[in-house]
PDB file of C-alpha atoms and ligand atoms in Angstrom:
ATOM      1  CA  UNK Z  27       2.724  22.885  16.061  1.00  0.00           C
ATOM      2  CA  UNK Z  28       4.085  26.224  15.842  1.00  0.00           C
ATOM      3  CA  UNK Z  29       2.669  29.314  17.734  1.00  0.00           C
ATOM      4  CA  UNK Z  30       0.653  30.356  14.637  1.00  0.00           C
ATOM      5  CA  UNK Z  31      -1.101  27.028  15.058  1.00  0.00           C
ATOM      6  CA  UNK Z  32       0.364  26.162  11.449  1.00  0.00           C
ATOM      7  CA  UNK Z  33       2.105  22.664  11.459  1.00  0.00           C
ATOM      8  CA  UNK Z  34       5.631  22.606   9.971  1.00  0.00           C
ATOM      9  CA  UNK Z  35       5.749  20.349   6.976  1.00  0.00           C
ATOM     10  CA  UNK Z  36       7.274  16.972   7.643  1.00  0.00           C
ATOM     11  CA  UNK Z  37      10.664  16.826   5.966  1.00  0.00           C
ATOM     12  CA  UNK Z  38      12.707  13.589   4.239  1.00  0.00           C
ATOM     13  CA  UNK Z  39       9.419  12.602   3.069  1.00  0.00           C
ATOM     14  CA  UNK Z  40       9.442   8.889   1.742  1.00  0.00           C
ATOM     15  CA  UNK Z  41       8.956   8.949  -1.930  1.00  0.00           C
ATOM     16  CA  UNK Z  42       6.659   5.624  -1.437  1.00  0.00           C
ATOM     17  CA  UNK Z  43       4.804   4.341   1.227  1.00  0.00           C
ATOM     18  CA  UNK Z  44       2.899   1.449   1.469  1.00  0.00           C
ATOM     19  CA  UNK Z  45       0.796   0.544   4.270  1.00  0.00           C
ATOM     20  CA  UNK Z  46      -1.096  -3.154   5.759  1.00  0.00           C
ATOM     21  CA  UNK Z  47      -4.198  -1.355   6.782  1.00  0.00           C
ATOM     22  CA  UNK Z  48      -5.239  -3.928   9.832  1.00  0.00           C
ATOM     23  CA  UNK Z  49      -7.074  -4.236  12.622  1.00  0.00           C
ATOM     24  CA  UNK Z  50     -10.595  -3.292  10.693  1.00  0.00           C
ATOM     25  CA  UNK Z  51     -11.783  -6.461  12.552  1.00  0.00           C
ATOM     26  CA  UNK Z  52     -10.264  -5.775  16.032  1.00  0.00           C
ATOM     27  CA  UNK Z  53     -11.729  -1.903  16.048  1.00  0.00           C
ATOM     28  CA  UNK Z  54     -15.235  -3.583  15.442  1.00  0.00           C
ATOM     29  CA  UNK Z  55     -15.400  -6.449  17.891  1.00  0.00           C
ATOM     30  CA  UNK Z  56     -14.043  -3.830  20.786  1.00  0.00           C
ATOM     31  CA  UNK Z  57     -17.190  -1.549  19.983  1.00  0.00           C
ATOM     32  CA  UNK Z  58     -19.540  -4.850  19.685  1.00  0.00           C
ATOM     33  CA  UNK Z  59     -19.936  -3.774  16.015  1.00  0.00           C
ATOM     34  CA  UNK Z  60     -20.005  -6.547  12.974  1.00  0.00           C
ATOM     35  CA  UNK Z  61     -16.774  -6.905  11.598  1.00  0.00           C
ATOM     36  CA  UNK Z  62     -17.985  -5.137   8.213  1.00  0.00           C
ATOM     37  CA  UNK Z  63     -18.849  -2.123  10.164  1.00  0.00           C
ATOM     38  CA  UNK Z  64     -14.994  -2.248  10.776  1.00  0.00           C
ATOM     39  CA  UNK Z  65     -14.193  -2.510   6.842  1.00  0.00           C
ATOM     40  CA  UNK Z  66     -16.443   0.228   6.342  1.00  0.00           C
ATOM     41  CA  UNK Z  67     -14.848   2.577   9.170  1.00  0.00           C
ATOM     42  CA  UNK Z  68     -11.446   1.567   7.431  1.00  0.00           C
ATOM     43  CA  UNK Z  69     -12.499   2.485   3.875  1.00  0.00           C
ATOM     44  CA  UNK Z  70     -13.514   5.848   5.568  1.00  0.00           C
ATOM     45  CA  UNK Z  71      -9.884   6.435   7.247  1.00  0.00           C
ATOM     46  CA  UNK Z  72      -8.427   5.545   3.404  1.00  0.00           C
ATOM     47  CA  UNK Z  73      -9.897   8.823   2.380  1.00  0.00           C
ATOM     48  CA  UNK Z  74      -8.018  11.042   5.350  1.00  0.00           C
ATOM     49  CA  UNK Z  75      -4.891   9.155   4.673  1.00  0.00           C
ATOM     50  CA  UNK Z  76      -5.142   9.613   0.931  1.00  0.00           C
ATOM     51  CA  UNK Z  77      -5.778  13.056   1.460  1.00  0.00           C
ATOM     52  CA  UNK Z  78      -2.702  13.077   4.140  1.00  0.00           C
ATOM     53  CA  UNK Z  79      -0.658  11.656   1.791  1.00  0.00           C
ATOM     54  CA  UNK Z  80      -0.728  14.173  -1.117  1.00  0.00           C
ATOM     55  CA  UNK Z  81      -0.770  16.935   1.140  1.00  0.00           C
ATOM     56  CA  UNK Z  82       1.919  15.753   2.767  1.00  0.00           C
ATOM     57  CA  UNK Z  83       4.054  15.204  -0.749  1.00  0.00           C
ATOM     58  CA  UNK Z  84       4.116  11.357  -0.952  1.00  0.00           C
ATOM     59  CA  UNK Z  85       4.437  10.399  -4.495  1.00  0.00           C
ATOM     60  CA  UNK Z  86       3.146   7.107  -4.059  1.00  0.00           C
ATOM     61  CA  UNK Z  87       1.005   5.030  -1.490  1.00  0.00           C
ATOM     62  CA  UNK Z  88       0.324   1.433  -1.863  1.00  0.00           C
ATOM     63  CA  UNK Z  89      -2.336   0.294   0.432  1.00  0.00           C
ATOM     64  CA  UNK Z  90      -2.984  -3.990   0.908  1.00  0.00           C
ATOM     65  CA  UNK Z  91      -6.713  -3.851   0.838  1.00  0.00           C
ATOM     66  CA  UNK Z  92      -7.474  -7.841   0.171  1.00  0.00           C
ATOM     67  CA  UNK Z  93      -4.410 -10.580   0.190  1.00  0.00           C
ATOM     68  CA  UNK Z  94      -4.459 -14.108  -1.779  1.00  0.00           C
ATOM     69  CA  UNK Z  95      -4.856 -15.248   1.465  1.00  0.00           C
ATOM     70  CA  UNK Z  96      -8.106 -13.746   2.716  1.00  0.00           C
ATOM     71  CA  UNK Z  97     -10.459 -15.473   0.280  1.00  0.00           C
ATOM     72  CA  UNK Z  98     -10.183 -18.032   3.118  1.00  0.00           C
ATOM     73  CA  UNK Z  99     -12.662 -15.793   5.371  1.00  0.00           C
ATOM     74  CA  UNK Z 100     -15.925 -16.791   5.961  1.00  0.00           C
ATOM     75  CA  UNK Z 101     -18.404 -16.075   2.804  1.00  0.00           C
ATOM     76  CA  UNK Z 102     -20.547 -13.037   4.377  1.00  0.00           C
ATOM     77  CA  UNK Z 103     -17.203 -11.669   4.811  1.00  0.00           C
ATOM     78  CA  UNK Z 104     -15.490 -12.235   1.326  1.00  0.00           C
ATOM     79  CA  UNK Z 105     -18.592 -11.279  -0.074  1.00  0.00           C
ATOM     80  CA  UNK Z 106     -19.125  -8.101   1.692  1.00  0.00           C
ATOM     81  CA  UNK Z 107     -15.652  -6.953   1.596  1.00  0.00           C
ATOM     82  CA  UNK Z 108     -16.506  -6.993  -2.352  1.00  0.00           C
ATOM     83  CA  UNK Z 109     -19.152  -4.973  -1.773  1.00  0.00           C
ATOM     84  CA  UNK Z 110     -17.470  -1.977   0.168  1.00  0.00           C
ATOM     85  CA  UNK Z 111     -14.644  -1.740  -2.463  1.00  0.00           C
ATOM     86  CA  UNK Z 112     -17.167  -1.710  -4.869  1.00  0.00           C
ATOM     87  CA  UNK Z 113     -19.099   1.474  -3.519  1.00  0.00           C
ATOM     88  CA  UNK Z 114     -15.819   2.997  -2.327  1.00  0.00           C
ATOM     89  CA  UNK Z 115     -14.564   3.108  -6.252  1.00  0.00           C
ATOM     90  CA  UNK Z 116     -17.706   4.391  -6.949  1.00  0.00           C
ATOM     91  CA  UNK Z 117     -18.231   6.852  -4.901  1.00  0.00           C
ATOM     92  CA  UNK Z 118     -14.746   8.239  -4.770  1.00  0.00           C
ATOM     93  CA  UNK Z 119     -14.160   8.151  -8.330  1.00  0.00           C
ATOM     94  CA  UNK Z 120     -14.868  11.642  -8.684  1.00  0.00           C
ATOM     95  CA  UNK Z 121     -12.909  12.662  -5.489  1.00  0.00           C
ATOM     96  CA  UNK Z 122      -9.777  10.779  -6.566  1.00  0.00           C
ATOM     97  CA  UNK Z 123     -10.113  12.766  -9.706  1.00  0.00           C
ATOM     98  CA  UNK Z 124     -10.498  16.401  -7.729  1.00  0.00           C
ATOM     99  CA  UNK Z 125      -7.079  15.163  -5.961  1.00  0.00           C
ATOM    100  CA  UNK Z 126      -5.244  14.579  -8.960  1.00  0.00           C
ATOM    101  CA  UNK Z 127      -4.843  11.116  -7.590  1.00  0.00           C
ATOM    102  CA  UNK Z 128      -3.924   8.258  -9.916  1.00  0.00           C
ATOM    103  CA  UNK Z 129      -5.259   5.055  -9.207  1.00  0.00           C
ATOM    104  CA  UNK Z 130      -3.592   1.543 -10.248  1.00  0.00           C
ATOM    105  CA  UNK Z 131      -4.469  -1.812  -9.296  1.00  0.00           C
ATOM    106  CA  UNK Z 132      -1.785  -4.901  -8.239  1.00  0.00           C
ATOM    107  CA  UNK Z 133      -3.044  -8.342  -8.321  1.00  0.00           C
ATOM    108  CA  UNK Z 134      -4.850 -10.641 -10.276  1.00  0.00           C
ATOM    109  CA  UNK Z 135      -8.117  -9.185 -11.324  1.00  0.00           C
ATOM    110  CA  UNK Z 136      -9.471 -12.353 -12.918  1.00  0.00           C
ATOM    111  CA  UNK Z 137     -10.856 -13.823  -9.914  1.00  0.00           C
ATOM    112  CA  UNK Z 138     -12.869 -10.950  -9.012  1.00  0.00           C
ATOM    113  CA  UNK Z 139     -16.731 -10.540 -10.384  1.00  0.00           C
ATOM    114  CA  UNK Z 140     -17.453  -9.376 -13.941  1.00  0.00           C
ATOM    115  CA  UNK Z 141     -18.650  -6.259 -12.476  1.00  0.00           C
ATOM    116  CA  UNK Z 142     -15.767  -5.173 -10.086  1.00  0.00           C
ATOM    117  CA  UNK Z 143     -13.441  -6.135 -12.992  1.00  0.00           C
ATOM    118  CA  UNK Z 144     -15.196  -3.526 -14.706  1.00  0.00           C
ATOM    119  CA  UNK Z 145     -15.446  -0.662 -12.388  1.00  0.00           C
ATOM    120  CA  UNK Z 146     -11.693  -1.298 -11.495  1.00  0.00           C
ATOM    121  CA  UNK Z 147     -10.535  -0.929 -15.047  1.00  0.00           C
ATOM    122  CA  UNK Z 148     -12.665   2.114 -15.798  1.00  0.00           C
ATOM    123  CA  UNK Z 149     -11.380   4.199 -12.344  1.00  0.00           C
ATOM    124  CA  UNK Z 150      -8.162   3.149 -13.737  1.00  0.00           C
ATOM    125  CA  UNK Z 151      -8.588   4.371 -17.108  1.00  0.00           C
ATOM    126  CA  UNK Z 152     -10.157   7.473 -16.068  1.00  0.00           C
ATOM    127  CA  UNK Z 153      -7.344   8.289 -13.769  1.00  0.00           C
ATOM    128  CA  UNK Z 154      -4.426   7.289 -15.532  1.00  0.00           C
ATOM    129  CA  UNK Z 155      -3.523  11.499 -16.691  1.00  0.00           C
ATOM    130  CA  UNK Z 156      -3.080  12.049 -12.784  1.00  0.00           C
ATOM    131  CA  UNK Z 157      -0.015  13.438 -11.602  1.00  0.00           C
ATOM    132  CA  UNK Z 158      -0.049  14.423  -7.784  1.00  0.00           C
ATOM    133  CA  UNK Z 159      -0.468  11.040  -6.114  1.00  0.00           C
ATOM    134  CA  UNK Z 160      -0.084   7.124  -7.528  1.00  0.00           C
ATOM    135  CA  UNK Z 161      -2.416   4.877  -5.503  1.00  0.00           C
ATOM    136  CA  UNK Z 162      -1.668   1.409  -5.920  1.00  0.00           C
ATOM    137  CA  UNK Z 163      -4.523  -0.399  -4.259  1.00  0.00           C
ATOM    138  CA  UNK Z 164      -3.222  -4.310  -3.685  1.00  0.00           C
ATOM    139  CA  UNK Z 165      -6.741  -6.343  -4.151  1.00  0.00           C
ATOM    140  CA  UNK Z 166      -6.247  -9.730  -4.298  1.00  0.00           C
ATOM    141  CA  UNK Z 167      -2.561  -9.478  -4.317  1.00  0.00           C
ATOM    142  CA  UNK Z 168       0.032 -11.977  -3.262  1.00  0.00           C
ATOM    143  CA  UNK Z 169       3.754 -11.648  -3.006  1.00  0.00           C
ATOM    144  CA  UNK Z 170       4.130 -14.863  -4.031  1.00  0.00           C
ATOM    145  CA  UNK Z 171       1.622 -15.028  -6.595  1.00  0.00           C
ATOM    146  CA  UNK Z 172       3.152 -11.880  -8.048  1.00  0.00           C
ATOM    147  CA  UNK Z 173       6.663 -13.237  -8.388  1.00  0.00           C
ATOM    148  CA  UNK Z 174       5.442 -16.345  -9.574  1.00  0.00           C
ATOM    149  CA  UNK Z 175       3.083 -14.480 -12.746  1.00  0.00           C
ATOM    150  CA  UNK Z 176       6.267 -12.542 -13.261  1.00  0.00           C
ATOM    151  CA  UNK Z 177       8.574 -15.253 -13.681  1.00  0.00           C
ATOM    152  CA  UNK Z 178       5.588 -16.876 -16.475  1.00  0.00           C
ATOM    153  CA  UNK Z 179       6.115 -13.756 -17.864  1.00  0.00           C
ATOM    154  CA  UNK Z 180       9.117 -13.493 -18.793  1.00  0.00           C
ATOM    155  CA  UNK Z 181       9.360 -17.471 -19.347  1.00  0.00           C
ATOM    156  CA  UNK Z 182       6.952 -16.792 -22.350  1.00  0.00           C
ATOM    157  CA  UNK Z 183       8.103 -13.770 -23.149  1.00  0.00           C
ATOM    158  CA  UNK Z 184      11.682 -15.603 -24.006  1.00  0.00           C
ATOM    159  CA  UNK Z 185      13.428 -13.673 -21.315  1.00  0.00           C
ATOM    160  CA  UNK Z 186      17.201 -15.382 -21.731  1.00  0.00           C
ATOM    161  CA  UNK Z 187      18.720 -16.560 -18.702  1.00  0.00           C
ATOM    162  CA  UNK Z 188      21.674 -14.152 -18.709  1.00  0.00           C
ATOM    163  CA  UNK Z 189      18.349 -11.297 -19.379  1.00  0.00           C
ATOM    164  CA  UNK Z 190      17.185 -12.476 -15.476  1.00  0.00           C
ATOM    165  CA  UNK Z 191      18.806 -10.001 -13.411  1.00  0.00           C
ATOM    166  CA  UNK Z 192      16.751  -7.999 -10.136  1.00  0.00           C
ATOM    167  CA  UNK Z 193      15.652  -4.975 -12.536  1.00  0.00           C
ATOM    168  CA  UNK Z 194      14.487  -7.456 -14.997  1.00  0.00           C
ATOM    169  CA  UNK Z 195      12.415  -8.882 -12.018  1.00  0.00           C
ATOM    170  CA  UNK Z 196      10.954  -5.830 -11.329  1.00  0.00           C
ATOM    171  CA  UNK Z 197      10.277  -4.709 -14.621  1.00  0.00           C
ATOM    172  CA  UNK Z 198       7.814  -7.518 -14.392  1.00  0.00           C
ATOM    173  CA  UNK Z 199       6.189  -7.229 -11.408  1.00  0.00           C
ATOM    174  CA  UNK Z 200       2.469  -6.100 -10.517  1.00  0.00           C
ATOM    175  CA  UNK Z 201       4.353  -2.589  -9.311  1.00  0.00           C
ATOM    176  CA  UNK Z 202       6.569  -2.277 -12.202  1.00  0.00           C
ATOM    177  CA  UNK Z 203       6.922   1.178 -12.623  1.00  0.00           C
ATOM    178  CA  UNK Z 204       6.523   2.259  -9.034  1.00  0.00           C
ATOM    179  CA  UNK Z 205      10.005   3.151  -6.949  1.00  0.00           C
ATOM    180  CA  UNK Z 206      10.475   0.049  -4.215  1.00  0.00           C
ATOM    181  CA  UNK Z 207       8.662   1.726  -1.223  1.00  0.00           C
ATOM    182  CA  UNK Z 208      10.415   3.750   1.342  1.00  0.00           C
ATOM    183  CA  UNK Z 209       8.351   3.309   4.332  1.00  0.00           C
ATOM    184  CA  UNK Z 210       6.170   0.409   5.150  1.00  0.00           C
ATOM    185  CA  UNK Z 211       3.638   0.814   8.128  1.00  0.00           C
ATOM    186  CA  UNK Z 212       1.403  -1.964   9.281  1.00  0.00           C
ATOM    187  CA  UNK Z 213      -1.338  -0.767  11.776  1.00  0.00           C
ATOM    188  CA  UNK Z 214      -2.555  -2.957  14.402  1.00  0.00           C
ATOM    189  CA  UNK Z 215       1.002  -4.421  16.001  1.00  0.00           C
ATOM    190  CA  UNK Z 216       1.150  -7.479  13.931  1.00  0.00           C
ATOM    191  CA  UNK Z 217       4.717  -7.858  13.542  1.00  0.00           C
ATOM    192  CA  UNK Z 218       4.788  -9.674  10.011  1.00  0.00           C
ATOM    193  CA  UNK Z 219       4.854  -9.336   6.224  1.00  0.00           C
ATOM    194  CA  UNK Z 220       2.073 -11.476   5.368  1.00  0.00           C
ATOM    195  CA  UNK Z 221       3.036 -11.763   2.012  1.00  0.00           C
ATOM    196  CA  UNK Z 222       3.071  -7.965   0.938  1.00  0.00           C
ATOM    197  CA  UNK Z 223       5.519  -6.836  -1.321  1.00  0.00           C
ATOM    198  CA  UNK Z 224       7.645  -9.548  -0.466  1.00  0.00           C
ATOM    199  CA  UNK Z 225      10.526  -8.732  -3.454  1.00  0.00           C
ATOM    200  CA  UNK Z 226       9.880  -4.897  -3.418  1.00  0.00           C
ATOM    201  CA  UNK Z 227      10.388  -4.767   0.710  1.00  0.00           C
ATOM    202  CA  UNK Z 228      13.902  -5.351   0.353  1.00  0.00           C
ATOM    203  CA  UNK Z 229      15.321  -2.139   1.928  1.00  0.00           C
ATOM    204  CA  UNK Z 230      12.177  -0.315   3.089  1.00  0.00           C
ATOM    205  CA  UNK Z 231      11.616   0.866   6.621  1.00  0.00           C
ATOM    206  CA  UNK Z 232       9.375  -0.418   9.295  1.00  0.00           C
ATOM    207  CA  UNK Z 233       6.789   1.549  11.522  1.00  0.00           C
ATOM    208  CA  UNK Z 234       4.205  -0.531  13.327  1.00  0.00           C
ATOM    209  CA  UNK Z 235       2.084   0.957  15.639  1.00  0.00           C
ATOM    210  CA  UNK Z 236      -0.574  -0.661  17.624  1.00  0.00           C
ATOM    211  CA  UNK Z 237      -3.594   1.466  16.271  1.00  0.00           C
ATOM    212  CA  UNK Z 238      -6.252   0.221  14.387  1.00  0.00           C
ATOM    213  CA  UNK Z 239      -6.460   1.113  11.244  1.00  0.00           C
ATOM    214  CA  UNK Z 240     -10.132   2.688  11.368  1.00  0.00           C
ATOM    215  CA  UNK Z 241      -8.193   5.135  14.090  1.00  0.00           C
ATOM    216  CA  UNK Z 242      -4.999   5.690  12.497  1.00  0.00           C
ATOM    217  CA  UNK Z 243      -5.420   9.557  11.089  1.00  0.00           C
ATOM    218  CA  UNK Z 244      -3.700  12.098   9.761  1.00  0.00           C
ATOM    219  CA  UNK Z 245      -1.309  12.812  12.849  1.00  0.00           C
ATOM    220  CA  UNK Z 246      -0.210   9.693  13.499  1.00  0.00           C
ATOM    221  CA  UNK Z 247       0.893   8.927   9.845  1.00  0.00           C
ATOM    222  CA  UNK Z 248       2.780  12.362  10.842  1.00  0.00           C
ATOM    223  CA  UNK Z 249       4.628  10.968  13.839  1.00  0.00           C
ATOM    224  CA  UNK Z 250       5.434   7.643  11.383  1.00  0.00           C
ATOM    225  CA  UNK Z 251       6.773  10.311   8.683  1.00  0.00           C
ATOM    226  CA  UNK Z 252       8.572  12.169  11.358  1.00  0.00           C
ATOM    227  CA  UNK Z 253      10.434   8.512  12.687  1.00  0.00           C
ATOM    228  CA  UNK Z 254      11.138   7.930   9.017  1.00  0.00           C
ATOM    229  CA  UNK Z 255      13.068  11.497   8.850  1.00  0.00           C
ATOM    230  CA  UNK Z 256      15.202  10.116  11.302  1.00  0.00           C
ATOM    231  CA  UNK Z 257      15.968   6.460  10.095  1.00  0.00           C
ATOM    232  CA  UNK Z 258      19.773   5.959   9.163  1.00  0.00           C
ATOM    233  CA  UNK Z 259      19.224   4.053   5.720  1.00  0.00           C
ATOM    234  CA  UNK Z 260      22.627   2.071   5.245  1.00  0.00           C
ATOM    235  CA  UNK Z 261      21.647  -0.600   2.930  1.00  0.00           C
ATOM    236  CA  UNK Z 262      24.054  -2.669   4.031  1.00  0.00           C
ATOM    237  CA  UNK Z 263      27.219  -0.405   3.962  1.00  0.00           C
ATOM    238  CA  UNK Z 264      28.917   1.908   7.131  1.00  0.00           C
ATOM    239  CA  UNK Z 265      27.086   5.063   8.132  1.00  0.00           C
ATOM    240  CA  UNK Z 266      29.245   7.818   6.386  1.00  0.00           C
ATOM    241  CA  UNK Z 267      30.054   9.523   9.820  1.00  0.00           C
ATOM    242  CA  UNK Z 268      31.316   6.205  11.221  1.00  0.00           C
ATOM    243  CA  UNK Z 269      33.615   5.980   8.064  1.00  0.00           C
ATOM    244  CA  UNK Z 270      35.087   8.779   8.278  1.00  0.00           C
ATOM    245  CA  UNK Z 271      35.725   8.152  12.075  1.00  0.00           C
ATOM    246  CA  UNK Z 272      37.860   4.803  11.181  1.00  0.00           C
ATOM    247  CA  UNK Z 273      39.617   6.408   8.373  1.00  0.00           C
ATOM    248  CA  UNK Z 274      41.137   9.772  10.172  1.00  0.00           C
TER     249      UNK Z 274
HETATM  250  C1  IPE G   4      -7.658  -5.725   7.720  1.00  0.00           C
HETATM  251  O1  IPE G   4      -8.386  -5.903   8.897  1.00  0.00           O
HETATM  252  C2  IPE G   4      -8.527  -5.725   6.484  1.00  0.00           C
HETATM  253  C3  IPE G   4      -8.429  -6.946   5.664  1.00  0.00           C
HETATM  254  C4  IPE G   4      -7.608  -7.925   5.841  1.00  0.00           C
HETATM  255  C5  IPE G   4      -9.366  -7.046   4.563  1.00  0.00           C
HETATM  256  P1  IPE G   4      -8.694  -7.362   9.455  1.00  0.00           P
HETATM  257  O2  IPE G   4     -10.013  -7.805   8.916  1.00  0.00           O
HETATM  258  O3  IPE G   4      -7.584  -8.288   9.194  1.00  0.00           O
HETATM  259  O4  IPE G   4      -8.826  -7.057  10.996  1.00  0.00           O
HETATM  260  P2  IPE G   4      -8.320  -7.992  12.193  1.00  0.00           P
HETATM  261  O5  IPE G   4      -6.880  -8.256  11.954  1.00  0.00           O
HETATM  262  O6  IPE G   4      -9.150  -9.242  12.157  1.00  0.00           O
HETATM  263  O7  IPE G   4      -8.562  -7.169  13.412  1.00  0.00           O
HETATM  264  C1  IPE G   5      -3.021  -8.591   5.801  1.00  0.00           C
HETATM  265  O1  IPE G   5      -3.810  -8.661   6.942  1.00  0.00           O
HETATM  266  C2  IPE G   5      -3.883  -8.384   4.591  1.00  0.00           C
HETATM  267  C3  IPE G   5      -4.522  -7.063   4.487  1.00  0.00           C
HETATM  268  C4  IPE G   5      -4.381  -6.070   5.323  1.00  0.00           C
HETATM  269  C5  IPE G   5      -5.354  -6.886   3.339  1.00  0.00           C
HETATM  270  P1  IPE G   5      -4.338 -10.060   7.509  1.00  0.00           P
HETATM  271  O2  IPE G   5      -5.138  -9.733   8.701  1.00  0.00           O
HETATM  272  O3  IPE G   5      -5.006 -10.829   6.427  1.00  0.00           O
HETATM  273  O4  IPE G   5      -2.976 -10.780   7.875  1.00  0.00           O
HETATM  274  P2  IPE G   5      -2.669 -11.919   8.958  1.00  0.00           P
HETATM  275  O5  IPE G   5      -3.669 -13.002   8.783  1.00  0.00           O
HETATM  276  O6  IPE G   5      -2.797 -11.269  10.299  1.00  0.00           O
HETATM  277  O7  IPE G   5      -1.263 -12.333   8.670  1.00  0.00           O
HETATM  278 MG1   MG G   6      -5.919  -8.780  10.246  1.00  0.00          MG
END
């Protein structure tokens, strides 16, 4: 903060982050809440850290909102976890517009009711002329899954063997398109992937932080930008300053 109370703006901003939002559950049971209370507190934080985001100049933010995995949660859960996102692209629709904010969907959307099918395609459609932010929302999305559809793909798209090369894989991807992301923060200390972006994580950066996601705002995706500024990205080569230290 400087002394006219202005914050400076964060600098070597990731082009792309992508975030586990987790812990919904966690924040809940410590309050003696339902764990849908939780979801719902966590679909409210989406809305500061979209906000945060464009403000901030991310160009993309891919949030993991339901994985292949969690239709293994009890019913009531699965069932009102449909619910929220639902209302939320209802409600927000209009707001995601106002922001500029382009919305895009990665998974399979066949599995999901008639109705949620629906509204999904139609925020997308309506969206799709937005130019500030891309917001890839990753509901029921699987790394696996994804690589696996992609590889049909291709298979019966007559993709030639020689054709099958790492930009051909991405091309057909659920986030084809979208830059691999930069920064990739998972709230609640788990310290795993659990099957998120499994191809497109190659090279990205790590923050976890302990916070729930229901609590994690607008300054602490600041302090994550801020550790990101200062992360040496070598992709598996010498740091330039240590090159030039061996070669004098
Ligand atoms: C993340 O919070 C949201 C989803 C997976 C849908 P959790 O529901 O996993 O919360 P915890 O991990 O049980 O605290
Ligand atoms: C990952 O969180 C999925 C989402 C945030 C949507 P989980 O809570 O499902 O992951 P695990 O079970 O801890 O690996
Ligand atoms: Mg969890």
């Amino acid at each position: 903060m400087s002394i006219t109370g202005q914050t400076t703006p964060p600098r070597n901003i990731p082009q792309h982050v992508a975030i586990i939002m987790d812990g919904n559950g966690r924040w809940a049971k410590k309050r003696g809440l339902p764990r849908l209370a939780g979801h719902k507190a966590g679909t409210e934080n989406l809305r500061r850290i979209i906000k945060a985001c464009a403000d901030f100049g991310v160009k993309y933010l891919t949030i993991y909102a339901f994985s292949t995995e969690n239709w293994g949660r009890p019913r009531d859960e699965v069932d009102g976890l449909m619910r929220i996102v639902e209302d939320v692209i209802e409600r927000e629709l209009i707001e995601l517009n106002e922001q500029d904010v382009q919305l895009r969907h990665l998974g399979k959307l066949d599995q999901l009711s008639p109705n949620l099918q629906r509204k999904v395609l139609y925020a997308v459609e309506k969206t799709r002329n937005n130019k500030r932010l891309v917001l890839n929302i990753a509901f029921n999305y699987g790394g696996r899954d994804e690589i696996v559809h992609a590889f049909r793909q291709m298979l019966l798209d007559g993709v030639k063997e020689d054709e099958v090369t790492p930009e051909m894989v991405s091309r057909y991807l659920y986030t084809a398109g979208t830059p691999d992301p930069d920064l990739i923060i998972r709230t609640s200390g788990e310290l795993r992937i659990s099957n998120f972006l499994i191809w497109q994580a190659a090279y990205s950066e790590w923050y976890v932080t302990p916070t729930y996601w229901p609590d994690f705002g607008r300054e602490e995706l600041r302090k994550a930008l801020d550790e990101y500024a200062n992360r040496d990205r070598r992709y598996g080569k010498v740091a330039a300053s240590e090159y030039e230290e061996t070669h004098v």
